[in-house]
Amino acid sequence: MHLSDLRGRTVAIWGTGREGLAAATAVAAHGPASLVAVDDRENFLSLPWDGAVAEAAPLVTGKAGLERLLSADVVVRSPGVPQTHPWMAQLRESGVLVTQGTALWMADHGDRTIGVTGSKGKSTTSSLISHLLTAVDRPNVFGGNIGVPTLELPDAELYVLELSSYQCSDLADSPRIAVITALFPEHLDAHGSEEQYYRDKLNLISYGPRTVVVNGADPRLAVELGDRAAVRAGTADSVNVAGGPDGNPWFHLVDRPLFPRAVLPLVGRHNEGNLCVALAVLDALGVDLVERKDTLAIAVAEFQGLAHRLAEIADPSGLTFVDDTLATSPYAAMHAIDAYDGRPLTVIVGGSDRGVDYGPLREHLAEREITVIGIPDSGPRIIAALADLPGVRSEIAEDLTAAVRQSRKLTPAGGVVLLSPAAPSYGRYRNYKHRSEAFREAIEETAGSAS
């Protein structure tokens, strides 16, 4: 469905955050017969609904909102409205067409778009793709799940989008190049089951993309893809990391060396994989990686990591504090822990408790020497899951500040204190940025408290 298809139809916008605001503005410009906005709950994502947007799409709340949704020809839901919302079942039973702003946008722009999703790595990988394309004179516009709704993007010849599972679930068109970085259980409360979550993610590749690029080293992704044709980055048939001319690890295009691994400033094997995927996308777009390797090496060296993804914070004590507040699953925390293998490490875990299984984290730490501090709400349950592991020293703290204070006492000189919560931030914090701010404030507040 295209935005132009909404002309003359009754449309309801569900959600009043930034995505809802963008959708209401875009739909209003295409002449619907009627347009309303529905918000069934207030949260930190909701924006003031007044002025021109309120005139174009009057706001309806409470049970009256469900009535307006059920009477609409088309409902444009915000990504924050989960598939498991009870009203969704009623809309399906009534045959109301439900779509999203990203799906409407993709219908008109898919042939100019690189869409990136994945349980981990989508933010870094999409940022790398956009950054490297700019370096090789391929201008592009970057948007999507990073905070810029697709319906607000300017016209461009090429787009790079980071797409969440929520955004992928309603797509009826695939982007020109569809990229999947990893799959593991995540957001199950919003999708209903692990299987449905994978289906929603993989919906990105359901409508004939020209090229599919995946992380070839991800085992669950390999199972879900089966024998589907795809560029498998990180393997010998694509961009990969192997011994280079100097005997150290280098990035290669198949067997042709490009530049040393040391050029990439991001730590962790998973970030090697992210760059392999990004370079494979450029290769699929016709960029000659070998010819442009020097330009690419400079661009890689200049790449700045994401603000809340393994962001290191220097401290006068000699400890390295690391903000990885975007790690909201045990698998993401496992990657972060691996990035500091070989250094004394204290990891702070815990956040909103969605009932996630922390068994994989226990298995991952079974033979490690590490200190783990749990904070509310899920921290105590994570600590319980790690009970009796011989190399794991575990403690519980009453809040993030107390956890940072304890970490200063427990982490040896030259060690790392890693906030990689393995849980979302909501409940005690407005969002991940608020949790990040609290972490930095805790570092400053506890400076000099180590005994």
mmCIF file of C-alpha atoms in Angstrom, residues 47-353:
data_model
loop_
_atom_site.group_PDB
_atom_site.id
_atom_site.type_symbol
_atom_site.label_atom_id
_atom_site.label_comp_id
_atom_site.label_asym_id
_atom_site.label_seq_id
_atom_site.Cartn_x
_atom_site.Cartn_y
_atom_site.Cartn_z
ATOM 1 C CA LEU A 47 4.143 13.976 22.216
ATOM 2 C CA PRO A 48 1.810 16.959 22.678
ATOM 3 C CA TRP A 49 -1.023 16.602 20.180
ATOM 4 C CA ASP A 50 -2.048 20.135 19.300
ATOM 5 C CA GLY A 51 -1.877 22.764 16.583
ATOM 6 C CA ALA A 52 -2.065 21.766 12.927
ATOM 7 C CA VAL A 53 -1.699 18.033 13.543
ATOM 8 C CA ALA A 54 -4.613 18.036 16.014
ATOM 9 C CA GLU A 55 -6.772 19.865 13.486
ATOM 10 C CA ALA A 56 -5.894 17.361 10.758
ATOM 11 C CA ALA A 57 -6.185 14.298 13.026
ATOM 12 C CA PRO A 58 -8.257 14.893 16.189
ATOM 13 C CA LEU A 59 -7.085 12.824 19.147
ATOM 14 C CA VAL A 60 -9.339 10.086 20.558
ATOM 15 C CA THR A 61 -8.452 8.267 23.796
ATOM 16 C CA GLY A 62 -9.781 5.422 25.919
ATOM 17 C CA LYS A 63 -12.382 2.921 24.719
ATOM 18 C CA ALA A 64 -13.606 5.382 22.120
ATOM 19 C CA GLY A 65 -10.229 4.909 20.463
ATOM 20 C CA LEU A 66 -10.914 1.224 19.841
ATOM 21 C CA GLU A 67 -14.229 2.111 18.220
ATOM 22 C CA ARG A 68 -12.487 4.511 15.851
ATOM 23 C CA LEU A 69 -9.845 1.925 14.992
ATOM 24 C CA LEU A 70 -12.488 -0.705 14.222
ATOM 25 C CA SER A 71 -14.440 1.705 12.009
ATOM 26 C CA ALA A 72 -11.396 2.734 9.937
ATOM 27 C CA ASP A 73 -10.525 1.400 6.488
ATOM 28 C CA VAL A 74 -6.832 1.554 7.366
ATOM 29 C CA VAL A 75 -5.001 1.747 10.700
ATOM 30 C CA VAL A 76 -1.445 3.098 10.667
ATOM 31 C CA ARG A 77 0.089 1.839 13.900
ATOM 32 C CA SER A 78 3.273 3.120 15.470
ATOM 33 C CA PRO A 79 6.095 0.583 15.965
ATOM 34 C CA GLY A 80 5.642 0.899 19.720
ATOM 35 C CA VAL A 81 2.206 -0.734 19.498
ATOM 36 C CA PRO A 82 3.014 -4.453 19.886
ATOM 37 C CA GLN A 83 1.532 -7.228 17.781
ATOM 38 C CA THR A 84 0.345 -8.758 21.062
ATOM 39 C CA HIS A 85 -1.785 -5.739 22.001
ATOM 40 C CA PRO A 86 -5.325 -7.049 22.686
ATOM 41 C CA TRP A 87 -6.821 -4.548 20.261
ATOM 42 C CA MET A 88 -4.729 -6.045 17.446
ATOM 43 C CA ALA A 89 -6.674 -9.315 17.683
ATOM 44 C CA GLN A 90 -9.966 -7.428 17.353
ATOM 45 C CA LEU A 91 -8.704 -5.516 14.327
ATOM 46 C CA ARG A 92 -7.631 -8.752 12.639
ATOM 47 C CA GLU A 93 -10.996 -10.384 13.354
ATOM 48 C CA SER A 94 -12.781 -7.360 11.896
ATOM 49 C CA GLY A 95 -10.658 -7.382 8.751
ATOM 50 C CA VAL A 96 -9.275 -3.885 9.251
ATOM 51 C CA LEU A 97 -6.076 -3.327 7.268
ATOM 52 C CA VAL A 98 -3.198 -2.501 9.647
ATOM 53 C CA THR A 99 0.045 -1.042 8.334
ATOM 54 C CA GLN A 100 2.873 1.255 9.487
ATOM 55 C CA GLY A 101 4.508 4.437 8.310
ATOM 56 C CA THR A 102 7.649 2.526 7.332
ATOM 57 C CA ALA A 103 5.609 0.099 5.217
ATOM 58 C CA LEU A 104 3.873 2.995 3.421
ATOM 59 C CA TRP A 105 7.228 4.646 2.828
ATOM 60 C CA MET A 106 8.914 1.440 1.618
ATOM 61 C CA ALA A 107 6.264 0.957 -1.080
ATOM 62 C CA ASP A 108 7.529 4.148 -2.732
ATOM 63 C CA HIS A 109 11.242 3.980 -1.903
ATOM 64 C CA GLY A 110 12.237 0.310 -1.601
ATOM 65 C CA ASP A 111 14.216 0.256 -4.843
ATOM 66 C CA ARG A 112 16.506 2.983 -3.448
ATOM 67 C CA THR A 113 16.897 1.515 0.026
ATOM 68 C CA ILE A 114 19.318 -0.610 2.033
ATOM 69 C CA GLY A 115 17.363 -1.990 4.979
ATOM 70 C CA VAL A 116 19.259 -3.374 7.979
ATOM 71 C CA THR A 117 17.766 -5.415 10.807
ATOM 72 C CA GLY A 118 19.010 -7.949 13.345
ATOM 73 C CA SER A 119 18.788 -8.843 17.014
ATOM 74 C CA LYS A 120 22.192 -7.230 17.508
ATOM 75 C CA GLY A 121 24.467 -5.139 15.336
ATOM 76 C CA LYS A 122 21.870 -3.355 13.221
ATOM 77 C CA SER A 123 22.692 0.104 14.606
ATOM 78 C CA THR A 124 26.453 -0.190 14.166
ATOM 79 C CA THR A 125 26.191 -1.942 10.798
ATOM 80 C CA SER A 126 23.730 0.520 9.285
ATOM 81 C CA SER A 127 25.843 3.423 10.586
ATOM 82 C CA LEU A 128 28.952 1.862 9.032
ATOM 83 C CA ILE A 129 27.203 1.338 5.688
ATOM 84 C CA SER A 130 26.073 4.958 5.524
ATOM 85 C CA HIS A 131 29.492 6.239 6.634
ATOM 86 C CA LEU A 132 31.440 4.123 4.124
ATOM 87 C CA LEU A 133 29.098 4.947 1.249
ATOM 88 C CA THR A 134 29.647 8.644 1.889
ATOM 89 C CA ALA A 135 33.410 8.055 1.875
ATOM 90 C CA VAL A 136 33.286 6.472 -1.610
ATOM 91 C CA ASP A 137 31.145 9.275 -3.038
ATOM 92 C CA ARG A 138 27.764 7.569 -2.744
ATOM 93 C CA PRO A 139 25.600 10.165 -0.959
ATOM 94 C CA ASN A 140 22.820 8.678 1.126
ATOM 95 C CA VAL A 141 20.241 9.520 3.779
ATOM 96 C CA PHE A 142 20.334 7.553 7.034
ATOM 97 C CA GLY A 143 17.166 7.000 9.072
ATOM 98 C CA GLY A 144 14.607 4.580 10.476
ATOM 99 C CA ASN A 145 14.863 3.123 13.956
ATOM 100 C CA ILE A 146 17.682 5.508 14.909
ATOM 101 C CA GLY A 147 15.075 8.159 15.683
ATOM 102 C CA VAL A 148 14.254 9.671 12.291
ATOM 103 C CA PRO A 149 10.880 8.329 11.074
ATOM 104 C CA THR A 150 10.974 7.262 7.450
ATOM 105 C CA LEU A 151 8.023 9.500 6.606
ATOM 106 C CA GLU A 152 10.149 12.511 7.597
ATOM 107 C CA LEU A 153 13.138 11.610 5.400
ATOM 108 C CA PRO A 154 14.053 14.006 2.568
ATOM 109 C CA ASP A 155 14.146 12.865 -1.047
ATOM 110 C CA ALA A 156 17.394 11.085 -1.941
ATOM 111 C CA GLU A 157 18.915 8.734 -4.474
ATOM 112 C CA LEU A 158 19.884 6.218 -1.794
ATOM 113 C CA TYR A 159 18.683 5.460 1.728
ATOM 114 C CA VAL A 160 20.175 3.396 4.546
ATOM 115 C CA LEU A 161 17.607 2.366 7.157
ATOM 116 C CA GLU A 162 18.014 0.707 10.516
ATOM 117 C CA LEU A 163 14.813 -1.315 11.008
ATOM 118 C CA SER A 164 13.466 -2.863 14.193
ATOM 119 C CA SER A 165 11.485 -6.090 14.314
ATOM 120 C CA TYR A 166 8.386 -3.965 14.921
ATOM 121 C CA GLN A 167 8.987 -2.024 11.709
ATOM 122 C CA CYS A 168 9.759 -5.138 9.671
ATOM 123 C CA SER A 169 6.598 -6.956 10.751
ATOM 124 C CA ASP A 170 4.181 -4.879 8.635
ATOM 125 C CA LEU A 171 6.295 -4.518 5.492
ATOM 126 C CA ALA A 172 4.703 -5.571 2.209
ATOM 127 C CA ASP A 173 7.732 -4.519 0.141
ATOM 128 C CA SER A 174 11.398 -5.365 0.606
ATOM 129 C CA PRO A 175 14.278 -2.933 0.197
ATOM 130 C CA ARG A 176 16.677 -3.260 -2.719
ATOM 131 C CA ILE A 177 19.312 -4.710 -0.390
ATOM 132 C CA ALA A 178 18.056 -6.465 2.741
ATOM 133 C CA VAL A 179 20.588 -6.994 5.519
ATOM 134 C CA ILE A 180 20.276 -9.226 8.596
ATOM 135 C CA THR A 181 23.049 -9.104 11.178
ATOM 136 C CA ALA A 182 21.999 -11.696 13.789
ATOM 137 C CA LEU A 183 19.071 -13.593 15.274
ATOM 138 C CA PHE A 184 18.456 -14.529 18.880
ATOM 139 C CA PRO A 185 15.369 -14.416 21.136
ATOM 140 C CA GLU A 186 14.419 -10.808 21.880
ATOM 141 C CA HIS A 187 11.274 -8.716 22.455
ATOM 142 C CA LEU A 188 9.209 -11.870 22.938
ATOM 143 C CA ASP A 189 6.676 -9.974 25.044
ATOM 144 C CA ALA A 190 5.845 -7.803 22.036
ATOM 145 C CA HIS A 191 5.871 -10.570 19.402
ATOM 146 C CA GLY A 192 4.246 -13.416 21.295
ATOM 147 C CA SER A 193 6.818 -16.141 20.669
ATOM 148 C CA GLU A 194 10.374 -16.745 19.515
ATOM 149 C CA GLU A 195 9.115 -18.137 16.215
ATOM 150 C CA GLN A 196 6.925 -15.092 15.554
ATOM 151 C CA TYR A 197 9.820 -12.762 16.384
ATOM 152 C CA TYR A 198 11.998 -14.480 13.777
ATOM 153 C CA ARG A 199 9.172 -14.342 11.227
ATOM 154 C CA ASP A 200 8.730 -10.631 11.844
ATOM 155 C CA LYS A 201 12.463 -9.995 11.427
ATOM 156 C CA LEU A 202 12.716 -12.112 8.284
ATOM 157 C CA ASN A 203 9.696 -10.368 6.771
ATOM 158 C CA LEU A 204 12.315 -7.905 5.547
ATOM 159 C CA ILE A 205 13.351 -10.414 2.870
ATOM 160 C CA SER A 206 9.881 -11.707 1.990
ATOM 161 C CA TYR A 207 9.143 -9.490 -1.019
ATOM 162 C CA GLY A 208 11.923 -9.984 -3.521
ATOM 163 C CA PRO A 209 14.931 -7.897 -2.548
ATOM 164 C CA ARG A 210 17.596 -7.849 -5.260
ATOM 165 C CA THR A 211 20.243 -8.894 -2.741
ATOM 166 C CA VAL A 212 20.198 -10.385 0.743
ATOM 167 C CA VAL A 213 23.335 -9.856 2.852
ATOM 168 C CA VAL A 214 23.673 -11.695 6.162
ATOM 169 C CA ASN A 215 26.232 -12.362 8.860
ATOM 170 C CA GLY A 216 27.427 -15.782 7.765
ATOM 171 C CA ALA A 217 28.868 -16.542 11.204
ATOM 172 C CA ASP A 218 25.513 -16.427 13.016
ATOM 173 C CA PRO A 219 24.305 -20.013 13.556
ATOM 174 C CA ARG A 220 20.629 -19.300 14.252
ATOM 175 C CA LEU A 221 20.402 -17.042 11.227
ATOM 176 C CA ALA A 222 21.880 -19.825 9.102
ATOM 177 C CA VAL A 223 19.179 -22.226 10.322
ATOM 178 C CA GLU A 224 16.350 -19.773 9.668
ATOM 179 C CA LEU A 225 17.631 -18.911 6.180
ATOM 180 C CA GLY A 226 18.140 -22.514 5.134
ATOM 181 C CA ASP A 227 19.321 -22.686 1.520
ATOM 182 C CA ARG A 228 18.021 -19.253 0.572
ATOM 183 C CA ALA A 229 20.400 -17.360 -1.700
ATOM 184 C CA ALA A 230 22.310 -14.737 0.271
ATOM 185 C CA VAL A 231 25.699 -13.096 0.514
ATOM 186 C CA ARG A 232 27.157 -14.576 3.687
ATOM 187 C CA ALA A 233 29.597 -11.991 5.002
ATOM 188 C CA GLY A 234 32.313 -13.235 7.314
ATOM 189 C CA THR A 235 32.870 -16.417 5.304
ATOM 190 C CA ALA A 236 35.601 -17.271 2.801
ATOM 191 C CA ASP A 237 33.233 -16.559 -0.107
ATOM 192 C CA SER A 238 32.668 -12.937 0.868
ATOM 193 C CA VAL A 239 34.295 -10.254 3.013
ATOM 194 C CA ASN A 240 36.106 -11.960 5.887
ATOM 195 C CA VAL A 241 38.888 -11.601 8.434
ATOM 196 C CA ALA A 242 41.992 -13.762 7.987
ATOM 197 C CA GLY A 243 45.761 -13.574 8.297
ATOM 198 C CA GLY A 244 47.168 -10.723 6.247
ATOM 199 C CA PRO A 245 50.503 -9.987 4.540
ATOM 200 C CA ASP A 246 52.092 -9.079 7.877
ATOM 201 C CA GLY A 247 50.759 -12.156 9.673
ATOM 202 C CA ASN A 248 48.170 -10.145 11.611
ATOM 203 C CA PRO A 249 44.395 -10.253 11.012
ATOM 204 C CA TRP A 250 43.232 -8.357 7.931
ATOM 205 C CA PHE A 251 39.896 -7.769 6.254
ATOM 206 C CA HIS A 252 39.709 -9.511 2.889
ATOM 207 C CA LEU A 253 37.372 -9.675 -0.071
ATOM 208 C CA VAL A 254 37.441 -13.441 -0.529
ATOM 209 C CA ASP A 255 41.251 -13.903 -0.735
ATOM 210 C CA ARG A 256 42.253 -10.318 -1.629
ATOM 211 C CA PRO A 257 43.558 -8.311 1.349
ATOM 212 C CA LEU A 258 41.959 -4.934 2.008
ATOM 213 C CA PHE A 259 43.359 -3.477 5.260
ATOM 214 C CA PRO A 260 44.419 -4.604 8.763
ATOM 215 C CA ARG A 261 41.890 -5.398 11.473
ATOM 216 C CA ALA A 262 43.728 -2.885 13.647
ATOM 217 C CA VAL A 263 42.301 -0.087 11.490
ATOM 218 C CA LEU A 264 38.829 -0.681 12.991
ATOM 219 C CA PRO A 265 38.668 1.218 16.306
ATOM 220 C CA LEU A 266 35.719 -0.812 17.654
ATOM 221 C CA VAL A 267 36.489 -3.648 20.060
ATOM 222 C CA GLY A 268 35.055 -7.156 19.841
ATOM 223 C CA ARG A 269 34.731 -9.949 17.305
ATOM 224 C CA HIS A 270 31.122 -8.987 16.737
ATOM 225 C CA ASN A 271 32.238 -5.611 15.399
ATOM 226 C CA GLU A 272 34.550 -7.365 12.956
ATOM 227 C CA GLY A 273 31.431 -9.149 11.730
ATOM 228 C CA ASN A 274 29.508 -5.882 11.490
ATOM 229 C CA LEU A 275 32.194 -4.387 9.258
ATOM 230 C CA CYS A 276 32.301 -7.520 7.092
ATOM 231 C CA VAL A 277 28.561 -7.141 6.509
ATOM 232 C CA ALA A 278 28.873 -3.423 5.744
ATOM 233 C CA LEU A 279 31.665 -4.008 3.225
ATOM 234 C CA ALA A 280 29.674 -6.827 1.612
ATOM 235 C CA VAL A 281 26.803 -4.389 1.097
ATOM 236 C CA LEU A 282 29.126 -1.934 -0.667
ATOM 237 C CA ASP A 283 30.388 -4.786 -2.821
ATOM 238 C CA ALA A 284 26.785 -5.686 -3.736
ATOM 239 C CA LEU A 285 26.219 -2.058 -4.769
ATOM 240 C CA GLY A 286 29.115 -2.260 -7.191
ATOM 241 C CA VAL A 287 31.771 -0.486 -5.134
ATOM 242 C CA ASP A 288 35.209 -1.876 -6.043
ATOM 243 C CA LEU A 289 36.484 -2.691 -2.556
ATOM 244 C CA VAL A 290 39.998 -3.522 -3.728
ATOM 245 C CA GLU A 291 40.400 -0.382 -5.782
ATOM 246 C CA ARG A 292 38.955 1.808 -3.001
ATOM 247 C CA LYS A 293 40.618 -0.035 -0.112
ATOM 248 C CA ASP A 294 42.790 2.900 0.969
ATOM 249 C CA THR A 295 39.818 5.266 1.066
ATOM 250 C CA LEU A 296 37.802 2.668 2.947
ATOM 251 C CA ALA A 297 40.606 2.095 5.458
ATOM 252 C CA ILE A 298 40.702 5.800 6.283
ATOM 253 C CA ALA A 299 36.920 5.916 6.640
ATOM 254 C CA VAL A 300 36.915 2.858 8.909
ATOM 255 C CA ALA A 301 39.617 4.384 11.106
ATOM 256 C CA GLU A 302 37.555 7.571 11.429
ATOM 257 C CA PHE A 303 34.312 5.784 12.304
ATOM 258 C CA GLN A 304 32.945 6.803 15.674
ATOM 259 C CA GLY A 305 31.156 4.091 17.617
ATOM 260 C CA LEU A 306 27.595 4.600 18.797
ATOM 261 C CA ALA A 307 27.168 6.690 21.915
ATOM 262 C CA HIS A 308 25.773 3.895 24.100
ATOM 263 C CA ARG A 309 27.365 0.808 22.523
ATOM 264 C CA LEU A 310 30.633 -0.188 24.216
ATOM 265 C CA ALA A 311 31.458 3.487 24.760
ATOM 266 C CA GLU A 312 34.543 3.730 26.976
ATOM 267 C CA ILE A 313 34.715 6.327 29.741
ATOM 268 C CA ALA A 314 38.131 7.159 31.163
ATOM 269 C CA ASP A 315 38.410 7.477 34.940
ATOM 270 C CA PRO A 316 41.229 8.923 37.107
ATOM 271 C CA SER A 317 41.321 5.674 39.080
ATOM 272 C CA GLY A 318 42.744 3.831 36.086
ATOM 273 C CA LEU A 319 39.592 1.751 35.679
ATOM 274 C CA THR A 320 37.858 1.772 32.310
ATOM 275 C CA PHE A 321 34.112 2.247 32.574
ATOM 276 C CA VAL A 322 32.115 1.099 29.563
ATOM 277 C CA ASP A 323 28.595 2.244 28.683
ATOM 278 C CA ASP A 324 26.819 -0.558 26.824
ATOM 279 C CA THR A 325 23.316 0.364 27.951
ATOM 280 C CA LEU A 326 21.906 -0.623 24.530
ATOM 281 C CA ALA A 327 22.650 -4.270 25.378
ATOM 282 C CA THR A 328 19.127 -5.242 26.399
ATOM 283 C CA SER A 329 19.402 -9.030 26.004
ATOM 284 C CA PRO A 330 21.703 -11.703 27.459
ATOM 285 C CA TYR A 331 23.169 -12.335 24.004
ATOM 286 C CA ALA A 332 24.144 -8.688 23.581
ATOM 287 C CA ALA A 333 25.767 -8.730 27.016
ATOM 288 C CA MET A 334 27.681 -11.881 26.070
ATOM 289 C CA HIS A 335 29.184 -10.108 23.035
ATOM 290 C CA ALA A 336 30.182 -7.172 25.222
ATOM 291 C CA ILE A 337 31.833 -9.455 27.789
ATOM 292 C CA ASP A 338 33.788 -11.154 24.998
ATOM 293 C CA ALA A 339 35.082 -7.772 23.833
ATOM 294 C CA TYR A 340 37.055 -7.452 27.100
ATOM 295 C CA ASP A 341 38.312 -11.001 27.312
ATOM 296 C CA GLY A 342 41.680 -11.126 29.054
ATOM 297 C CA ARG A 343 41.107 -8.075 31.287
ATOM 298 C CA PRO A 344 39.768 -8.028 34.861
ATOM 299 C CA LEU A 345 36.067 -7.420 34.357
ATOM 300 C CA THR A 346 33.075 -6.421 36.446
ATOM 301 C CA VAL A 347 29.751 -6.379 34.623
ATOM 302 C CA ILE A 348 26.613 -4.648 35.895
ATOM 303 C CA VAL A 349 23.384 -6.366 34.823
ATOM 304 C CA GLY A 350 19.681 -5.889 35.416
ATOM 305 C CA GLY A 351 16.718 -3.816 34.299
ATOM 306 C CA SER A 352 13.106 -4.345 33.376
ATOM 307 C CA ASP A 353 12.300 -8.016 33.884
#
